[in-house]
Short mmCIF file of C-alpha atoms and ligand atoms in Angstrom, two decimals:
data_model
loop_
_atom_site.label_atom_id
_atom_site.label_comp_id
_atom_site.label_asym_id
_atom_site.label_seq_id
_atom_site.Cartn_x
_atom_site.Cartn_y
_atom_site.Cartn_z
CA UNK A 297 52.04 188.21 53.56
CA UNK A 298 55.53 189.45 52.60
CA UNK A 299 55.94 191.89 49.76
CA UNK A 300 58.23 191.77 46.76
CA UNK A 301 58.85 195.00 44.88
CA UNK A 302 60.01 194.90 41.29
CA UNK A 303 61.56 198.06 39.88
CA UNK A 304 61.01 198.13 36.12
CA UNK A 305 57.93 196.35 34.74
CA UNK A 306 59.50 195.69 31.34
CA UNK A 307 60.33 192.30 29.92
CA UNK A 308 62.51 191.00 32.76
CA UNK A 309 60.54 192.71 35.54
CA UNK A 310 57.16 191.46 34.34
CA UNK A 311 58.45 187.93 33.82
CA UNK A 312 59.95 187.94 37.31
CA UNK A 313 56.62 189.18 38.69
CA UNK A 314 54.73 186.37 36.97
CA UNK A 315 57.15 183.76 38.33
CA UNK A 316 57.00 185.24 41.86
CA UNK A 317 53.17 185.21 41.68
CA UNK A 318 53.24 181.50 40.89
CA UNK A 319 55.29 180.88 44.05
CA UNK A 320 52.26 182.12 46.02
CA UNK A 321 54.39 183.41 48.90
CA UNK A 322 54.39 187.18 48.56
CA UNK A 323 52.35 190.13 47.36
CA UNK A 324 53.90 191.93 44.42
CA UNK A 325 54.24 195.55 43.40
CA UNK A 326 55.82 196.63 40.14
CA UNK A 327 57.12 200.18 39.74
CA UNK A 328 57.88 201.73 36.36
CA UNK A 329 58.27 205.26 35.03
CA UNK A 330 55.82 204.70 32.17
CA UNK A 331 52.35 205.86 33.22
CA UNK A 332 49.82 203.03 33.23
CA UNK A 333 52.34 200.39 32.16
CA UNK A 334 52.94 198.57 35.47
CA UNK A 335 49.23 198.89 36.30
CA UNK A 336 48.33 197.15 33.03
CA UNK A 337 50.71 194.29 33.79
CA UNK A 338 49.30 193.88 37.31
CA UNK A 339 45.70 193.65 36.11
CA UNK A 340 46.66 191.25 33.33
CA UNK A 341 48.44 188.95 35.84
CA UNK A 342 45.45 189.07 38.17
CA UNK A 343 43.17 188.00 35.32
CA UNK A 344 45.29 184.88 34.96
CA UNK A 345 45.03 183.94 38.65
CA UNK A 346 42.00 181.62 38.31
CA UNK A 347 43.97 179.70 35.68
CA UNK A 348 47.36 179.74 37.36
CA UNK A 349 46.16 179.29 40.94
CA UNK A 350 47.92 182.11 42.75
CA UNK A 351 46.25 184.15 45.48
CA UNK A 352 48.55 187.09 46.05
CA UNK A 353 47.98 190.80 45.67
CA UNK A 354 49.58 192.29 42.56
CA UNK A 355 49.78 196.01 41.93
CA UNK A 356 51.49 198.45 39.58
CA UNK A 357 52.60 201.97 40.43
CA UNK A 358 54.56 204.92 39.08
CA UNK A 359 55.71 206.14 42.48
CA UNK A 360 58.47 204.57 44.53
CA UNK A 361 56.40 204.96 47.68
CA UNK A 362 54.53 201.82 46.57
CA UNK A 363 57.55 199.64 47.46
CA UNK A 364 57.11 200.52 51.14
CA UNK A 365 58.28 197.76 53.49
CA UNK A 366 59.09 195.26 50.76
CA UNK A 367 61.16 192.29 52.01
CA UNK A 368 62.77 191.79 48.61
CA UNK A 369 63.36 194.34 45.86
CA UNK A 370 64.26 193.13 42.39
CA UNK A 371 65.90 195.94 40.42
CA UNK A 372 65.40 195.42 36.68
CA UNK A 373 64.93 199.03 35.52
CA UNK A 374 67.31 199.91 32.74
CA UNK A 375 67.83 199.67 29.02
CA UNK A 376 68.70 196.33 27.43
CA UNK A 377 71.41 195.96 24.81
CA UNK A 378 70.94 195.61 21.06
CA UNK A 379 73.06 193.66 18.55
CA UNK A 380 76.66 194.89 18.44
CA UNK A 381 76.56 196.17 22.02
CA UNK A 382 78.40 194.91 25.06
CA UNK A 383 76.66 194.93 28.45
CA UNK A 384 79.20 197.57 29.60
CA UNK A 385 77.81 199.93 26.91
CA UNK A 386 74.69 200.24 29.09
CA UNK A 387 76.64 201.48 32.09
CA UNK A 388 76.08 205.23 31.98
CA UNK A 389 72.31 205.14 31.39
CA UNK A 390 71.60 202.29 33.77
CA UNK A 391 73.80 203.66 36.57
CA UNK A 392 71.69 206.83 36.67
CA UNK A 393 68.48 204.80 36.84
CA UNK A 394 69.95 202.52 39.52
CA UNK A 395 71.10 205.46 41.65
CA UNK A 396 67.58 206.87 41.78
CA UNK A 397 66.06 203.45 42.45
CA UNK A 398 68.57 202.60 45.19
CA UNK A 399 67.97 205.87 47.05
CA UNK A 400 64.27 205.10 47.04
CA UNK A 401 64.84 201.53 48.17
CA UNK A 402 66.80 202.87 51.14
CA UNK A 403 64.01 205.33 51.89
CA UNK A 404 60.98 203.08 51.55
CA UNK A 405 62.25 199.53 52.05
CA UNK A 406 65.19 199.88 54.44
CA UNK A 407 65.10 196.24 55.54
CA UNK A 408 64.92 194.75 52.04
CA UNK A 409 67.25 192.29 50.37
CA UNK A 410 68.01 193.76 46.94
CA UNK A 411 68.40 191.52 43.92
CA UNK A 412 70.15 193.55 41.24
CA UNK A 413 69.39 192.51 37.66
CA UNK A 414 69.94 195.48 35.32
CA UNK A 415 73.18 195.44 33.31
CA UNK A 416 76.11 195.72 33.52
CA UNK A 417 75.12 193.52 36.43
CA UNK A 418 78.20 193.54 38.63
CA UNK A 419 78.43 197.34 38.34
CA UNK A 420 74.72 197.93 39.00
CA UNK A 421 75.04 195.76 42.12
CA UNK A 422 77.88 198.06 43.26
CA UNK A 423 75.66 201.10 42.70
CA UNK A 424 72.92 199.45 44.78
CA UNK A 425 75.41 198.85 47.59
CA UNK A 426 76.84 202.39 47.52
CA UNK A 427 73.54 204.23 47.21
CA UNK A 428 71.45 202.23 49.67
CA UNK A 429 74.19 202.02 52.30
CA UNK A 430 72.86 198.53 53.10
CA UNK A 431 75.17 195.89 54.53
CA UNK A 432 76.81 193.93 51.72
CA UNK A 433 74.84 190.78 52.61
CA UNK A 434 71.65 192.46 51.49
CA UNK A 435 72.75 193.14 47.92
CA UNK A 436 72.88 190.13 45.60
CA UNK A 437 73.37 190.28 41.85
CA UNK A 438 71.44 187.93 39.58
CA UNK A 439 73.69 186.49 36.91
CA UNK A 440 75.12 183.17 38.07
CA UNK A 441 71.71 181.54 38.40
CA UNK A 442 70.94 182.48 34.79
CA UNK A 443 74.35 181.61 33.38
CA UNK A 444 74.32 178.29 35.25
CA UNK A 445 70.80 177.46 34.14
CA UNK A 446 71.90 178.00 30.54
CA UNK A 447 74.92 175.74 31.07
CA UNK A 448 72.66 173.11 32.72
CA UNK A 449 70.23 173.25 29.82
CA UNK A 450 72.95 172.89 27.18
CA UNK A 451 74.38 169.85 28.99
CA UNK A 452 70.92 168.30 29.40
CA UNK A 453 70.07 168.89 25.75
CA UNK A 454 73.29 167.21 24.61
CA UNK A 455 72.79 164.19 26.87
CA UNK A 456 69.01 164.05 26.37
CA UNK A 457 68.37 164.06 30.13
CA UNK A 458 66.12 166.00 32.49
CA UNK A 459 67.59 169.52 32.88
CA UNK A 460 66.78 169.50 36.61
CA UNK A 461 69.15 166.55 37.07
CA UNK A 462 72.08 168.62 35.80
CA UNK A 463 74.06 170.64 38.35
CA UNK A 464 76.52 173.28 37.20
CA UNK A 465 78.03 176.49 38.44
CA UNK A 466 79.14 179.53 36.44
CA UNK A 467 81.30 182.03 38.32
CA UNK A 468 82.81 185.43 37.52
CA UNK A 469 81.41 188.62 36.07
CA UNK A 470 78.27 188.65 33.95
CA UNK A 471 79.99 189.13 30.61
CA UNK A 472 81.71 187.04 27.98
CA UNK A 473 84.58 186.41 30.43
CA UNK A 474 82.32 184.44 32.82
CA UNK A 475 83.73 181.12 33.99
CA UNK A 476 81.64 177.95 33.52
CA UNK A 477 83.17 175.53 36.02
CA UNK A 478 82.83 172.28 34.12
CA UNK A 479 84.90 170.42 36.73
CA UNK A 480 82.06 170.95 39.21
CA UNK A 481 79.27 170.08 36.74
CA UNK A 482 77.44 166.80 37.20
CA UNK A 483 74.46 164.85 35.93
CA UNK A 484 72.59 162.73 38.45
CA UNK A 485 75.77 162.78 40.54
CA UNK A 486 78.16 161.78 37.70
CA UNK A 487 80.86 164.31 36.76
CA UNK A 488 80.13 165.48 33.21
CA UNK A 489 83.70 164.54 32.30
CA UNK A 490 82.53 160.90 32.57
CA UNK A 491 79.74 161.50 30.07
CA UNK A 492 81.02 164.09 27.60
CA UNK A 493 84.37 164.53 25.86
CA UNK A 494 86.58 167.59 26.37
CA UNK A 495 85.72 169.11 22.99
CA UNK A 496 81.98 168.93 23.68
CA UNK A 497 82.39 170.42 27.17
CA UNK A 498 84.37 173.32 25.70
CA UNK A 499 81.70 173.87 23.06
CA UNK A 500 78.92 173.95 25.69
CA UNK A 501 80.95 176.26 27.95
CA UNK A 502 81.53 178.65 25.05
CA UNK A 503 77.83 178.67 24.18
CA UNK A 504 77.04 179.45 27.83
CA UNK A 505 79.42 182.42 27.83
CA UNK A 506 77.72 183.92 24.80
CA UNK A 507 74.19 182.69 25.65
CA UNK A 508 72.83 186.20 26.26
CA UNK A 509 74.42 187.53 23.07
CA UNK A 510 72.96 184.67 21.02
CA UNK A 511 69.46 185.78 22.04
CA UNK A 512 70.24 189.47 21.40
CA UNK A 513 71.36 188.63 17.88
CA UNK A 514 68.05 186.86 17.15
CA UNK A 515 65.75 189.26 19.01
CA UNK A 516 67.48 192.42 17.71
CA UNK A 517 65.41 194.91 19.77
CA UNK A 518 66.36 193.73 23.24
CA UNK A 519 67.68 190.82 25.25
CA UNK A 520 66.55 187.64 26.97
CA UNK A 521 63.86 187.80 29.62
CA UNK A 522 62.09 184.50 30.31
CA UNK A 523 65.09 182.72 31.85
CA UNK A 524 66.36 185.97 33.47
CA UNK A 525 62.95 186.65 35.04
CA UNK A 526 62.69 183.07 36.30
CA UNK A 527 66.24 183.31 37.71
CA UNK A 528 65.51 186.50 39.66
CA UNK A 529 62.30 184.94 41.00
CA UNK A 530 64.23 181.85 42.13
CA UNK A 531 66.56 184.07 44.15
CA UNK A 532 63.62 185.98 45.64
CA UNK A 533 62.02 182.68 46.67
CA UNK A 534 65.22 181.58 48.44
CA UNK A 535 65.12 184.78 50.49
CA UNK A 536 61.38 184.85 51.18
CA UNK A 537 61.27 181.20 52.26
CA UNK A 538 64.67 181.33 53.97
CA UNK A 539 65.60 178.32 51.85
CA UNK A 540 69.38 178.40 52.43
CA UNK A 541 69.99 177.60 48.76
CA UNK A 542 73.53 177.31 47.49
CA UNK A 543 73.51 179.30 44.27
CA UNK A 544 75.98 181.39 42.31
CA UNK A 545 75.33 185.12 42.76
CA UNK A 546 77.23 188.33 42.36
CA UNK A 547 78.46 189.17 45.86
CA UNK A 548 80.61 191.98 47.23
CA UNK A 549 84.04 190.53 47.84
CA UNK A 550 86.41 191.71 50.52
CA UNK A 551 89.30 189.35 50.08
CA UNK A 552 87.44 186.19 49.05
CA UNK A 553 89.19 184.54 46.08
CA UNK A 554 91.80 187.31 46.44
CA UNK A 555 89.55 190.15 45.19
CA UNK A 556 88.71 193.36 47.04
CA UNK A 557 85.89 195.82 46.58
CA UNK A 558 84.11 194.34 43.57
CA UNK A 559 80.96 192.33 42.96
CA UNK A 560 81.73 189.01 41.30
CA UNK A 561 79.79 185.80 40.75
CA UNK A 562 80.66 183.24 43.44
CA UNK A 563 78.79 180.42 45.18
CA UNK A 564 76.73 181.77 48.07
CA UNK A 565 74.21 180.63 50.65
CA UNK A 566 70.99 182.53 50.04
CA UNK A 567 68.43 182.88 52.81
CA UNK A 568 66.35 185.43 54.67
CA UNK A 569 69.42 187.54 55.45
CA UNK A 570 70.43 187.67 51.79
CA UNK A 571 73.95 186.41 51.12
CA UNK A 572 74.49 184.56 54.39
CA UNK A 573 77.77 182.96 53.36
CA UNK A 574 80.28 183.00 50.50
CA UNK A 575 81.90 179.68 49.62
CA UNK A 576 85.50 179.65 48.49
CA UNK A 577 86.06 176.75 46.12
CA UNK A 578 89.48 175.28 45.43
CA UNK A 579 90.30 176.34 41.88
CA UNK A 580 92.91 174.95 39.51
CA UNK A 581 95.48 177.47 38.20
CA UNK A 582 93.57 177.58 34.87
CA UNK A 583 90.26 178.26 36.59
CA UNK A 584 91.79 180.93 38.83
CA UNK A 585 93.40 182.64 35.87
CA UNK A 586 90.02 182.66 34.03
CA UNK A 587 88.40 184.15 37.13
CA UNK A 588 91.19 186.77 37.36
CA UNK A 589 90.47 187.74 33.76
CA UNK A 590 86.76 188.09 34.55
CA UNK A 591 87.47 190.12 37.70
CA UNK A 592 89.65 192.43 35.61
CA UNK A 593 86.70 193.14 33.28
CA UNK A 594 84.54 194.02 36.30
CA UNK A 595 87.30 196.23 37.74
CA UNK A 596 87.35 198.10 34.41
CA UNK A 597 83.61 198.73 34.83
CA UNK A 598 84.11 199.97 38.40
CA UNK A 599 86.76 202.43 37.13
CA UNK A 600 84.24 203.70 34.59
CA UNK A 601 81.65 204.01 37.35
CA UNK A 602 84.07 205.97 39.54
CA UNK A 603 84.88 208.28 36.63
CA UNK A 604 81.20 209.26 36.40
CA UNK A 605 81.51 210.89 39.80
N1 LIG B 837 71.49 190.18 35.07
C1 LIG B 837 71.08 189.50 34.03
O1 LIG B 837 71.39 188.31 33.90
C2 LIG B 837 70.17 190.12 33.02
C3 LIG B 837 70.04 191.49 32.98
N2 LIG B 837 69.20 192.07 32.05
C4 LIG B 837 69.10 193.52 32.09
O2 LIG B 837 67.86 193.89 32.71
C5 LIG B 837 67.49 195.20 32.26
C6 LIG B 837 66.03 195.21 31.84
O3 LIG B 837 65.85 194.46 30.67
P1 LIG B 837 64.40 194.34 30.00
O4 LIG B 837 63.39 194.12 31.04
O5 LIG B 837 64.52 193.41 28.86
O6 LIG B 837 64.21 195.85 29.43
P2 LIG B 837 62.83 196.60 29.15
O7 LIG B 837 63.17 197.79 28.33
O8 LIG B 837 61.82 195.64 28.66
O9 LIG B 837 62.35 197.08 30.61
C7 LIG B 837 63.02 198.04 31.37
C8 LIG B 837 61.98 198.86 32.09
O10 LIG B 837 62.61 199.76 32.99
C9 LIG B 837 61.79 200.91 33.06
N3 LIG B 837 62.49 202.04 33.66
C10 LIG B 837 63.40 202.85 33.12
N4 LIG B 837 63.80 203.78 34.00
C11 LIG B 837 63.13 203.54 35.15
C12 LIG B 837 63.11 204.15 36.43
N5 LIG B 837 63.88 205.21 36.71
N6 LIG B 837 62.30 203.63 37.38
C13 LIG B 837 61.51 202.57 37.11
N7 LIG B 837 61.49 201.95 35.90
C14 LIG B 837 62.28 202.43 34.94
C15 LIG B 837 61.39 201.13 31.61
O11 LIG B 837 60.25 201.98 31.50
C16 LIG B 837 61.11 199.70 31.15
O12 LIG B 837 59.73 199.36 31.31
C17 LIG B 837 68.47 195.56 31.17
O13 LIG B 837 69.48 196.40 31.68
C18 LIG B 837 69.07 194.22 30.77
O14 LIG B 837 70.35 194.34 30.20
C19 LIG B 837 68.48 191.33 31.17
C20 LIG B 837 68.58 189.96 31.17
C21 LIG B 837 69.46 189.26 32.07
O1 LIG B 838 72.55 189.54 27.06
C1 LIG B 838 72.08 190.51 27.66
O2 LIG B 838 72.40 191.69 27.45
C2 LIG B 838 71.09 190.24 28.74
C3 LIG B 838 71.74 189.34 29.71
O3 LIG B 838 72.49 189.76 30.55
C4 LIG B 838 71.62 187.90 29.47
O4 LIG B 838 70.67 187.45 28.82
O5 LIG B 838 72.52 187.18 29.92
#
């Protein structure tokens, strides 16, 4: 059976592990710096297996060696934000953690597809690319799946329909400048513009942009993890099963959409090889200008990253 390694067994990492277990397609190892912590999660998940029906091996470890030969590595290790903080405020701490993790991924799991999750997401994905030396296809940032699932849920809630019947795509960086593409959103095949008025669509787009912050302001001591964990697991499944899913993900751009040398959320084809294709959508001038604004925010983060040396 394939192996999925999850770096960081905290809220997002453990939730991702639980969701991956339920897919029943890969053994799981969680690595965390806290002694005993990932081991406790692993045993707890195994106790649930008679109830939840999975038959995979689940282990916890404090040494990176445990990720040996993983096909997919989900990098969640890092601090979450608290009220009043921006995701970029996490940069310095989480870059150091990501550098160490990425070097170990390169050492122990050199063939892996890496799904970056820790924030600031588009910057942590860049660190994973630089420090592993992997081809760009094998580094994918998880943000668009989460942001889109939030947008889908808000639309479904408003229309009182099955959330799975709502399709929507959120592009751009994983921050408040992200770009919910309402023009491409649909419900059961109908464009949402046929079902909702402009004011409502704007309201739902705005709530999507600040969806993470809304949870931080309620939770106070951390950030969202159920939907983020499920989103990372969905990406892992696409890779493990070679599903060829079209999903939004943070991908390294070399000219696509006019951007160079940054990770940004765009529609991709996700399969065994990681990001097997990047789709370039036709954007209206308004959409392109919103995406430019989002790319600028990511570029600011990359400058900060470069200044760390
Ligand atoms: N991309 C996205 O859409 C999302 C990203 N996040 C980000 O994910 C990260 C994790 O969030 P949570 O799980 O809620 O935090 P958490 O604090 O619950 O878990 C983080 C874990 O990382 C571990 N850790 C720290 N340094 C480590 C190292 N060097 N090696 C291995 N493990 C290490 C900690 O011991 C802790 O258990 C945060 O940066 C958060 O902002 C959270 C939600 C969504
Ligand atoms: O809001 C945060 O800091 C965590 C996150 O990225 C999200 O939930 O979208």
